[in-house]
C-alpha positions as protocol buffer text, in pm:
chain_id: "A"
residue {
  index: 1
  type: UNK
  ca { x: 10415 y: 8189 z: 12259 }
}
residue {
  index: 2
  type: UNK
  ca { x: 10650 y: 8480 z: 12295 }
}
residue {
  index: 3
  type: UNK
  ca { x: 10871 y: 8636 z: 12032 }
}
residue {
  index: 4
  type: UNK
  ca { x: 11124 y: 8376 z: 11914 }
}
residue {
  index: 5
  type: UNK
  ca { x: 11488 y: 8477 z: 11948 }
}
residue {
  index: 6
  type: UNK
  ca { x: 11700 y: 8316 z: 11676 }
}
residue {
  index: 7
  type: UNK
  ca { x: 12080 y: 8348 z: 11705 }
}
residue {
  index: 8
  type: UNK
  ca { x: 12262 y: 8383 z: 11372 }
}
residue {
  index: 9
  type: UNK
  ca { x: 12580 y: 8223 z: 11247 }
}
residue {
  index: 10
  type: UNK
  ca { x: 12704 y: 8364 z: 10917 }
}
residue {
  index: 11
  type: UNK
  ca { x: 12958 y: 8143 z: 10738 }
}
residue {
  index: 12
  type: UNK
  ca { x: 13225 y: 8280 z: 10505 }
}
residue {
  index: 13
  type: UNK
  ca { x: 13514 y: 8059 z: 10400 }
}
residue {
  index: 14
  type: UNK
  ca { x: 13418 y: 7809 z: 10666 }
}
residue {
  index: 15
  type: UNK
  ca { x: 13442 y: 8065 z: 10946 }
}
residue {
  index: 16
  type: UNK
  ca { x: 13178 y: 8238 z: 11155 }
}
residue {
  index: 17
  type: UNK
  ca { x: 13182 y: 8607 z: 11061 }
}
residue {
  index: 18
  type: UNK
  ca { x: 12971 y: 8921 z: 11070 }
}
residue {
  index: 19
  type: UNK
  ca { x: 12938 y: 9182 z: 10797 }
}
residue {
  index: 20
  type: UNK
  ca { x: 12822 y: 9541 z: 10799 }
}
residue {
  index: 21
  type: UNK
  ca { x: 12536 y: 9622 z: 10559 }
}
residue {
  index: 22
  type: UNK
  ca { x: 12609 y: 9299 z: 10374 }
}
residue {
  index: 23
  type: UNK
  ca { x: 12949 y: 9426 z: 10257 }
}
residue {
  index: 24
  type: UNK
  ca { x: 13187 y: 9130 z: 10216 }
}
residue {
  index: 25
  type: UNK
  ca { x: 13480 y: 9368 z: 10255 }
}
residue {
  index: 26
  type: UNK
  ca { x: 13382 y: 9424 z: 10618 }
}
residue {
  index: 27
  type: UNK
  ca { x: 13399 y: 9054 z: 10709 }
}
residue {
  index: 28
  type: UNK
  ca { x: 13504 y: 9008 z: 11072 }
}
residue {
  index: 29
  type: UNK
  ca { x: 13562 y: 8671 z: 11234 }
}
residue {
  index: 30
  type: UNK
  ca { x: 13350 y: 8641 z: 11548 }
}
residue {
  index: 31
  type: UNK
  ca { x: 13407 y: 8282 z: 11664 }
}
residue {
  index: 32
  type: UNK
  ca { x: 13677 y: 8018 z: 11633 }
}
residue {
  index: 33
  type: UNK
  ca { x: 13446 y: 7721 z: 11583 }
}
residue {
  index: 34
  type: UNK
  ca { x: 13102 y: 7761 z: 11419 }
}
residue {
  index: 35
  type: UNK
  ca { x: 12990 y: 7418 z: 11543 }
}
residue {
  index: 36
  type: UNK
  ca { x: 13085 y: 7496 z: 11903 }
}
residue {
  index: 37
  type: UNK
  ca { x: 12912 y: 7833 z: 11868 }
}
residue {
  index: 38
  type: UNK
  ca { x: 12592 y: 7664 z: 11751 }
}
residue {
  index: 39
  type: UNK
  ca { x: 12605 y: 7419 z: 12041 }
}
residue {
  index: 40
  type: UNK
  ca { x: 12666 y: 7705 z: 12282 }
}
residue {
  index: 41
  type: UNK
  ca { x: 12355 y: 7888 z: 12162 }
}
residue {
  index: 42
  type: UNK
  ca { x: 12151 y: 7570 z: 12204 }
}
residue {
  index: 43
  type: UNK
  ca { x: 12283 y: 7515 z: 12556 }
}
residue {
  index: 44
  type: UNK
  ca { x: 12203 y: 7879 z: 12641 }
}
residue {
  index: 45
  type: UNK
  ca { x: 11836 y: 7821 z: 12560 }
}
residue {
  index: 46
  type: UNK
  ca { x: 11792 y: 7905 z: 12192 }
}
residue {
  index: 47
  type: UNK
  ca { x: 11497 y: 7725 z: 12035 }
}
residue {
  index: 48
  type: UNK
  ca { x: 11617 y: 7771 z: 11676 }
}
residue {
  index: 49
  type: UNK
  ca { x: 11931 y: 7874 z: 11487 }
}
residue {
  index: 50
  type: UNK
  ca { x: 11977 y: 8084 z: 11173 }
}
residue {
  index: 51
  type: UNK
  ca { x: 12266 y: 7984 z: 10945 }
}
residue {
  index: 52
  type: UNK
  ca { x: 12365 y: 8178 z: 10634 }
}
residue {
  index: 53
  type: UNK
  ca { x: 12614 y: 8055 z: 10376 }
}
residue {
  index: 54
  type: UNK
  ca { x: 12755 y: 8391 z: 10267 }
}
residue {
  index: 55
  type: UNK
  ca { x: 12967 y: 8231 z: 9995 }
}
residue {
  index: 56
  type: UNK
  ca { x: 12652 y: 8067 z: 9863 }
}
residue {
  index: 57
  type: UNK
  ca { x: 12461 y: 8395 z: 9872 }
}
residue {
  index: 58
  type: UNK
  ca { x: 12739 y: 8562 z: 9676 }
}
residue {
  index: 59
  type: UNK
  ca { x: 12817 y: 8293 z: 9418 }
}
residue {
  index: 60
  type: UNK
  ca { x: 12537 y: 8038 z: 9433 }
}
residue {
  index: 61
  type: UNK
  ca { x: 12791 y: 7767 z: 9521 }
}
residue {
  index: 62
  type: UNK
  ca { x: 12749 y: 7586 z: 9854 }
}
residue {
  index: 63
  type: UNK
  ca { x: 13109 y: 7597 z: 9974 }
}
residue {
  index: 64
  type: UNK
  ca { x: 13014 y: 7590 z: 10343 }
}
residue {
  index: 65
  type: UNK
  ca { x: 12814 y: 7266 z: 10329 }
}
residue {
  index: 66
  type: UNK
  ca { x: 13064 y: 7068 z: 10541 }
}
residue {
  index: 67
  type: UNK
  ca { x: 13029 y: 7317 z: 10828 }
}
residue {
  index: 68
  type: UNK
  ca { x: 12651 y: 7335 z: 10792 }
}
residue {
  index: 69
  type: UNK
  ca { x: 12630 y: 6957 z: 10789 }
}
residue {
  index: 70
  type: UNK
  ca { x: 12839 y: 6940 z: 11105 }
}
residue {
  index: 71
  type: UNK
  ca { x: 12615 y: 7193 z: 11282 }
}
residue {
  index: 72
  type: UNK
  ca { x: 12300 y: 7006 z: 11180 }
}
residue {
  index: 73
  type: UNK
  ca { x: 12450 y: 6682 z: 11309 }
}
residue {
  index: 74
  type: UNK
  ca { x: 12548 y: 6839 z: 11642 }
}
residue {
  index: 75
  type: UNK
  ca { x: 12249 y: 7042 z: 11762 }
}
residue {
  index: 76
  type: UNK
  ca { x: 11902 y: 6911 z: 11836 }
}
residue {
  index: 77
  type: UNK
  ca { x: 11705 y: 7232 z: 11789 }
}
residue {
  index: 78
  type: UNK
  ca { x: 11565 y: 7332 z: 11447 }
}
residue {
  index: 79
  type: UNK
  ca { x: 11803 y: 7515 z: 11214 }
}
residue {
  index: 80
  type: UNK
  ca { x: 11699 y: 7738 z: 10926 }
}
residue {
  index: 81
  type: UNK
  ca { x: 11956 y: 7779 z: 10651 }
}
residue {
  index: 82
  type: UNK
  ca { x: 11994 y: 8029 z: 10367 }
}
residue {
  index: 83
  type: UNK
  ca { x: 12247 y: 8137 z: 10107 }
}
residue {
  index: 84
  type: UNK
  ca { x: 12252 y: 8024 z: 9746 }
}
residue {
  index: 85
  type: UNK
  ca { x: 11936 y: 7813 z: 9763 }
}
residue {
  index: 86
  type: UNK
  ca { x: 11806 y: 7917 z: 9422 }
}
residue {
  index: 87
  type: UNK
  ca { x: 11656 y: 7597 z: 9279 }
}
residue {
  index: 88
  type: UNK
  ca { x: 11412 y: 7330 z: 9401 }
}
residue {
  index: 89
  type: UNK
  ca { x: 11698 y: 7080 z: 9392 }
}
residue {
  index: 90
  type: UNK
  ca { x: 11919 y: 7289 z: 9624 }
}
residue {
  index: 91
  type: UNK
  ca { x: 11632 y: 7357 z: 9863 }
}
residue {
  index: 92
  type: UNK
  ca { x: 11545 y: 6988 z: 9869 }
}
residue {
  index: 93
  type: UNK
  ca { x: 11907 y: 6892 z: 9932 }
}
residue {
  index: 94
  type: UNK
  ca { x: 11936 y: 7134 z: 10225 }
}
residue {
  index: 95
  type: UNK
  ca { x: 11616 y: 7004 z: 10384 }
}
residue {
  index: 96
  type: UNK
  ca { x: 11736 y: 6647 z: 10330 }
}
residue {
  index: 97
  type: UNK
  ca { x: 12059 y: 6742 z: 10506 }
}
residue {
  index: 98
  type: UNK
  ca { x: 11853 y: 6821 z: 10814 }
}
residue {
  index: 99
  type: UNK
  ca { x: 11761 y: 7189 z: 10793 }
}
residue {
  index: 100
  type: UNK
  ca { x: 11414 y: 7261 z: 10930 }
}
residue {
  index: 101
  type: UNK
  ca { x: 11359 y: 7554 z: 10694 }
}
residue {
  index: 102
  type: UNK
  ca { x: 11527 y: 7685 z: 10381 }
}
residue {
  index: 103
  type: UNK
  ca { x: 11559 y: 8059 z: 10325 }
}
residue {
  index: 104
  type: UNK
  ca { x: 11516 y: 8161 z: 9963 }
}
residue {
  index: 105
  type: UNK
  ca { x: 11597 y: 8513 z: 9847 }
}
residue {
  index: 106
  type: UNK
  ca { x: 11758 y: 8582 z: 9513 }
}
residue {
  index: 107
  type: UNK
  ca { x: 11572 y: 8315 z: 9320 }
}
residue {
  index: 108
  type: UNK
  ca { x: 11242 y: 8446 z: 9448 }
}
residue {
  index: 109
  type: UNK
  ca { x: 11312 y: 8792 z: 9316 }
}
residue {
  index: 110
  type: UNK
  ca { x: 11466 y: 8702 z: 8984 }
}
residue {
  index: 111
  type: UNK
  ca { x: 11328 y: 8366 z: 8879 }
}
residue {
  index: 112
  type: UNK
  ca { x: 10947 y: 8333 z: 8910 }
}
residue {
  index: 113
  type: UNK
  ca { x: 10950 y: 7980 z: 8769 }
}
residue {
  index: 114
  type: UNK
  ca { x: 11204 y: 7860 z: 9025 }
}
residue {
  index: 115
  type: UNK
  ca { x: 11026 y: 8011 z: 9325 }
}
residue {
  index: 116
  type: UNK
  ca { x: 10692 y: 7878 z: 9209 }
}
residue {
  index: 117
  type: UNK
  ca { x: 10841 y: 7529 z: 9189 }
}
residue {
  index: 118
  type: UNK
  ca { x: 11014 y: 7568 z: 9528 }
}
residue {
  index: 119
  type: UNK
  ca { x: 10695 y: 7682 z: 9701 }
}
residue {
  index: 120
  type: UNK
  ca { x: 10487 y: 7412 z: 9538 }
}
residue {
  index: 121
  type: UNK
  ca { x: 10726 y: 7140 z: 9654 }
}
residue {
  index: 122
  type: UNK
  ca { x: 10839 y: 7272 z: 9993 }
}
residue {
  index: 123
  type: UNK
  ca { x: 10611 y: 7567 z: 10083 }
}
residue {
  index: 124
  type: UNK
  ca { x: 10573 y: 7508 z: 10456 }
}
residue {
  index: 125
  type: UNK
  ca { x: 10950 y: 7462 z: 10494 }
}
residue {
  index: 126
  type: UNK
  ca { x: 11046 y: 7778 z: 10304 }
}
residue {
  index: 127
  type: UNK
  ca { x: 11114 y: 8130 z: 10430 }
}
residue {
  index: 128
  type: UNK
  ca { x: 11119 y: 8400 z: 10165 }
}
residue {
  index: 129
  type: UNK
  ca { x: 11398 y: 8650 z: 10226 }
}
residue {
  index: 130
  type: UNK
  ca { x: 11270 y: 9004 z: 10179 }
}
residue {
  index: 131
  type: UNK
  ca { x: 11590 y: 9209 z: 10183 }
}
residue {
  index: 132
  type: UNK
  ca { x: 11531 y: 9581 z: 10148 }
}
residue {
  index: 133
  type: UNK
  ca { x: 11753 y: 9860 z: 10025 }
}
residue {
  index: 134
  type: UNK
  ca { x: 11563 y: 10189 z: 10057 }
}
residue {
  index: 135
  type: UNK
  ca { x: 11240 y: 9990 z: 10039 }
}
residue {
  index: 136
  type: UNK
  ca { x: 11332 y: 9794 z: 9724 }
}
residue {
  index: 137
  type: UNK
  ca { x: 11422 y: 9426 z: 9697 }
}
residue {
  index: 138
  type: UNK
  ca { x: 11797 y: 9352 z: 9694 }
}
residue {
  index: 139
  type: UNK
  ca { x: 11940 y: 9031 z: 9546 }
}
residue {
  index: 140
  type: UNK
  ca { x: 12262 y: 8835 z: 9488 }
}
residue {
  index: 141
  type: UNK
  ca { x: 12406 y: 8878 z: 9835 }
}
residue {
  index: 142
  type: UNK
  ca { x: 12263 y: 9233 z: 9839 }
}
residue {
  index: 143
  type: UNK
  ca { x: 12488 y: 9339 z: 9553 }
}
residue {
  index: 144
  type: UNK
  ca { x: 12199 y: 9420 z: 9319 }
}
residue {
  index: 145
  type: UNK
  ca { x: 11870 y: 9603 z: 9370 }
}
residue {
  index: 146
  type: UNK
  ca { x: 11549 y: 9541 z: 9178 }
}
residue {
  index: 147
  type: UNK
  ca { x: 11283 y: 9797 z: 9098 }
}
residue {
  index: 148
  type: UNK
  ca { x: 11021 y: 9613 z: 9301 }
}
residue {
  index: 149
  type: UNK
  ca { x: 10908 y: 9739 z: 9639 }
}
residue {
  index: 150
  type: UNK
  ca { x: 10937 y: 9489 z: 9922 }
}
residue {
  index: 151
  type: UNK
  ca { x: 10566 y: 9497 z: 10005 }
}
residue {
  index: 152
  type: UNK
  ca { x: 10469 y: 9426 z: 9645 }
}
residue {
  index: 153
  type: UNK
  ca { x: 10725 y: 9148 z: 9625 }
}
residue {
  index: 154
  type: UNK
  ca { x: 10593 y: 8981 z: 9941 }
}
residue {
  index: 155
  type: UNK
  ca { x: 10235 y: 8999 z: 9821 }
}
residue {
  index: 156
  type: UNK
  ca { x: 10343 y: 8839 z: 9494 }
}
residue {
  index: 157
  type: UNK
  ca { x: 10522 y: 8564 z: 9683 }
}
residue {
  index: 158
  type: UNK
  ca { x: 10219 y: 8511 z: 9908 }
}
residue {
  index: 159
  type: UNK
  ca { x: 10005 y: 8458 z: 9600 }
}
residue {
  index: 160
  type: UNK
  ca { x: 10246 y: 8180 z: 9497 }
}
residue {
  index: 161
  type: UNK
  ca { x: 10216 y: 8007 z: 9834 }
}
residue {
  index: 162
  type: UNK
  ca { x: 10477 y: 8169 z: 10061 }
}
residue {
  index: 163
  type: UNK
  ca { x: 10407 y: 8103 z: 10431 }
}
residue {
  index: 164
  type: UNK
  ca { x: 10649 y: 8340 z: 10607 }
}
residue {
  index: 165
  type: UNK
  ca { x: 10906 y: 8610 z: 10537 }
}
residue {
  index: 166
  type: UNK
  ca { x: 11241 y: 8723 z: 10672 }
}
residue {
  index: 167
  type: UNK
  ca { x: 11265 y: 9102 z: 10647 }
}
residue {
  index: 168
  type: UNK
  ca { x: 11605 y: 9269 z: 10658 }
}
residue {
  index: 169
  type: UNK
  ca { x: 11670 y: 9641 z: 10634 }
}
residue {
  index: 170
  type: UNK
  ca { x: 12017 y: 9623 z: 10478 }
}
residue {
  index: 171
  type: UNK
  ca { x: 12118 y: 9972 z: 10590 }
}
residue {
  index: 172
  type: UNK
  ca { x: 12092 y: 9855 z: 10951 }
}
residue {
  index: 173
  type: UNK
  ca { x: 12234 y: 9504 z: 10921 }
}
residue {
  index: 174
  type: UNK
  ca { x: 12541 y: 9455 z: 11137 }
}
residue {
  index: 175
  type: UNK
  ca { x: 12542 y: 9819 z: 11239 }
}
residue {
  index: 176
  type: UNK
  ca { x: 12401 y: 9785 z: 11594 }
}
residue {
  index: 177
  type: UNK
  ca { x: 12177 y: 10083 z: 11525 }
}
residue {
  index: 178
  type: UNK
  ca { x: 11841 y: 9927 z: 11606 }
}
residue {
  index: 179
  type: UNK
  ca { x: 11585 y: 9724 z: 11415 }
}
residue {
  index: 180
  type: UNK
  ca { x: 11344 y: 9895 z: 11176 }
}
residue {
  index: 181
  type: UNK
  ca { x: 11053 y: 9786 z: 11395 }
}
residue {
  index: 182
  type: UNK
  ca { x: 10776 y: 9982 z: 11227 }
}
residue {
  index: 183
  type: UNK
  ca { x: 10870 y: 9873 z: 10875 }
}
residue {
  index: 184
  type: UNK
  ca { x: 10880 y: 9511 z: 10990 }
}
residue {
  index: 185
  type: UNK
  ca { x: 10540 y: 9526 z: 11156 }
}
residue {
  index: 186
  type: UNK
  ca { x: 10388 y: 9718 z: 10866 }
}
residue {
  index: 187
  type: UNK
  ca { x: 10508 y: 9452 z: 10622 }
}
residue {
  index: 188
  type: UNK
  ca { x: 10356 y: 9176 z: 10834 }
}
residue {
  index: 189
  type: UNK
  ca { x: 10023 y: 9358 z: 10842 }
}
residue {
  index: 190
  type: UNK
  ca { x: 10031 y: 9430 z: 10469 }
}
residue {
  index: 191
  type: UNK
  ca { x: 10086 y: 9067 z: 10366 }
}
residue {
  index: 192
  type: UNK
  ca { x: 9894 y: 8901 z: 10649 }
}
residue {
  index: 193
  type: UNK
  ca { x: 10166 y: 8642 z: 10707 }
}
residue {
  index: 194
  type: UNK
  ca { x: 10432 y: 8596 z: 10978 }
}
residue {
  index: 195
  type: UNK
  ca { x: 10748 y: 8804 z: 10942 }
}
residue {
  index: 196
  type: UNK
  ca { x: 11084 y: 8745 z: 11106 }
}
residue {
  index: 197
  type: UNK
  ca { x: 11276 y: 9064 z: 11187 }
}
residue {
  index: 198
  type: UNK
  ca { x: 11643 y: 9091 z: 11097 }
}
residue {
  index: 199
  type: UNK
  ca { x: 11913 y: 9355 z: 11082 }
}
residue {
  index: 200
  type: UNK
  ca { x: 12036 y: 9602 z: 11339 }
}
residue {
  index: 201
  type: UNK
  ca { x: 11953 y: 9452 z: 11678 }
}
residue {
  index: 202
  type: UNK
  ca { x: 12157 y: 9664 z: 11919 }
}
residue {
  index: 203
  type: UNK
  ca { x: 12034 y: 9559 z: 12261 }
}
residue {
  index: 204
  type: UNK
  ca { x: 11745 y: 9465 z: 12484 }
}
residue {
  index: 205
  type: UNK
  ca { x: 11537 y: 9767 z: 12376 }
}
residue {
  index: 206
  type: UNK
  ca { x: 11499 y: 9615 z: 12029 }
}
residue {
  index: 207
  type: UNK
  ca { x: 11364 y: 9293 z: 12181 }
}
residue {
  index: 208
  type: UNK
  ca { x: 11118 y: 9492 z: 12392 }
}
residue {
  index: 209
  type: UNK
  ca { x: 10997 y: 9691 z: 12090 }
}
residue {
  index: 210
  type: UNK
  ca { x: 10955 y: 9382 z: 11873 }
}
residue {
  index: 211
  type: UNK
  ca { x: 10770 y: 9200 z: 12149 }
}
residue {
  index: 212
  type: UNK
  ca { x: 10530 y: 9494 z: 12158 }
}
residue {
  index: 213
  type: UNK
  ca { x: 10443 y: 9449 z: 11789 }
}
residue {
  index: 214
  type: UNK
  ca { x: 10426 y: 9071 z: 11792 }
}
residue {
  index: 215
  type: UNK
  ca { x: 10047 y: 9081 z: 11767 }
}
residue {
  index: 216
  type: UNK
  ca { x: 10087 y: 9264 z: 11435 }
}
residue {
  index: 217
  type: UNK
  ca { x: 10252 y: 8958 z: 11283 }
}
residue {
  index: 218
  type: UNK
  ca { x: 10619 y: 8977 z: 11387 }
}
residue {
  index: 219
  type: UNK
  ca { x: 10692 y: 8624 z: 11509 }
}
residue {
  index: 220
  type: UNK
  ca { x: 11069 y: 8620 z: 11563 }
}
residue {
  index: 221
  type: UNK
  ca { x: 11395 y: 8813 z: 11540 }
}
residue {
  index: 222
  type: UNK
  ca { x: 11739 y: 8719 z: 11414 }
}
residue {
  index: 223
  type: UNK
  ca { x: 12015 y: 8828 z: 11652 }
}
residue {
  index: 224
  type: UNK
  ca { x: 12379 y: 8821 z: 11552 }
}
residue {
  index: 225
  type: UNK
  ca { x: 12632 y: 9094 z: 11609 }
}
residue {
  index: 226
  type: UNK
  ca { x: 12476 y: 9217 z: 11934 }
}
residue {
  index: 227
  type: UNK
  ca { x: 12538 y: 8872 z: 12087 }
}
residue {
  index: 228
  type: UNK
  ca { x: 12896 y: 8848 z: 11961 }
}
residue {
  index: 229
  type: UNK
  ca { x: 12977 y: 9206 z: 12064 }
}
residue {
  index: 230
  type: UNK
  ca { x: 12843 y: 9155 z: 12414 }
}
residue {
  index: 231
  type: UNK
  ca { x: 12571 y: 9416 z: 12368 }
}
residue {
  index: 232
  type: UNK
  ca { x: 12298 y: 9162 z: 12444 }
}
residue {
  index: 233
  type: UNK
  ca { x: 12289 y: 8831 z: 12627 }
}
residue {
  index: 234
  type: UNK
  ca { x: 12078 y: 8549 z: 12492 }
}
residue {
  index: 235
  type: UNK
  ca { x: 11938 y: 8490 z: 12841 }
}
residue {
  index: 236
  type: UNK
  ca { x: 11813 y: 8849 z: 12870 }
}
residue {
  index: 237
  type: UNK
  ca { x: 11666 y: 8842 z: 12520 }
}
residue {
  index: 238
  type: UNK
  ca { x: 11481 y: 8517 z: 12591 }
}
residue {
  index: 239
  type: UNK
  ca { x: 11349 y: 8650 z: 12921 }
}
residue {
  index: 240
  type: UNK
  ca { x: 11207 y: 8969 z: 12768 }
}
residue {
  index: 241
  type: UNK
  ca { x: 11073 y: 8795 z: 12459 }
}
residue {
  index: 242
  type: UNK
  ca { x: 10879 y: 8546 z: 12670 }
}
residue {
  index: 243
  type: UNK
  ca { x: 10659 y: 8829 z: 12797 }
}
residue {
  index: 244
  type: UNK
  ca { x: 10422 y: 8854 z: 12505 }
}
residue {
  index: 245
  type: UNK
  ca { x: 10217 y: 9173 z: 12504 }
}
residue {
  index: 246
  type: UNK
  ca { x: 9855 y: 9107 z: 12408 }
}
């Protein structure tokens, strides 16, 4: 199987937006209808979608649930959802709503008891968000930084039962400056578990570079702003990603 291309829809106040470096002050509306956008990605060949409740990531409150529920009811492909899923109850509720995977970030970094319970109950359906600011774990919608290095954090999560990680280099997110390919691949090798790349996809060259390191443990990439800005077509990304380099 080739590198999986996963289009992203970030929800803020019920609208599809993009941010730069996770800064809520840079919010920019990128689509009129998040549900239609999700359906469009499915029709264009996407095999999975990535939905983030930015309000939830910021406050812990799931204010975008109606939109997420509508997307899950409309598309047939798997949808992974993150943002504010900090307790076993919230993770369970999102999976019950129809999400194929729940992305857990802040709770994993700051609440060992919660993440242990989440992984014990839903391990195979959980993606641990490993968001990095200068190599250290960032939490609470990227507003706070811990003193723990991302590699150490991921190894700690793996020991608790984590199955896969979503690695985001915050400095590159939404900037169209290219993915931190080497850091992503190095993390996958260090923890010995699949890693999904995120943050900074600028064009087809990023897809080519990530495909080249797939054998090191990089299984997929989240693509957002490059699609909305017309810098990359989903068709081209899928075509290149299908050519796995052994």
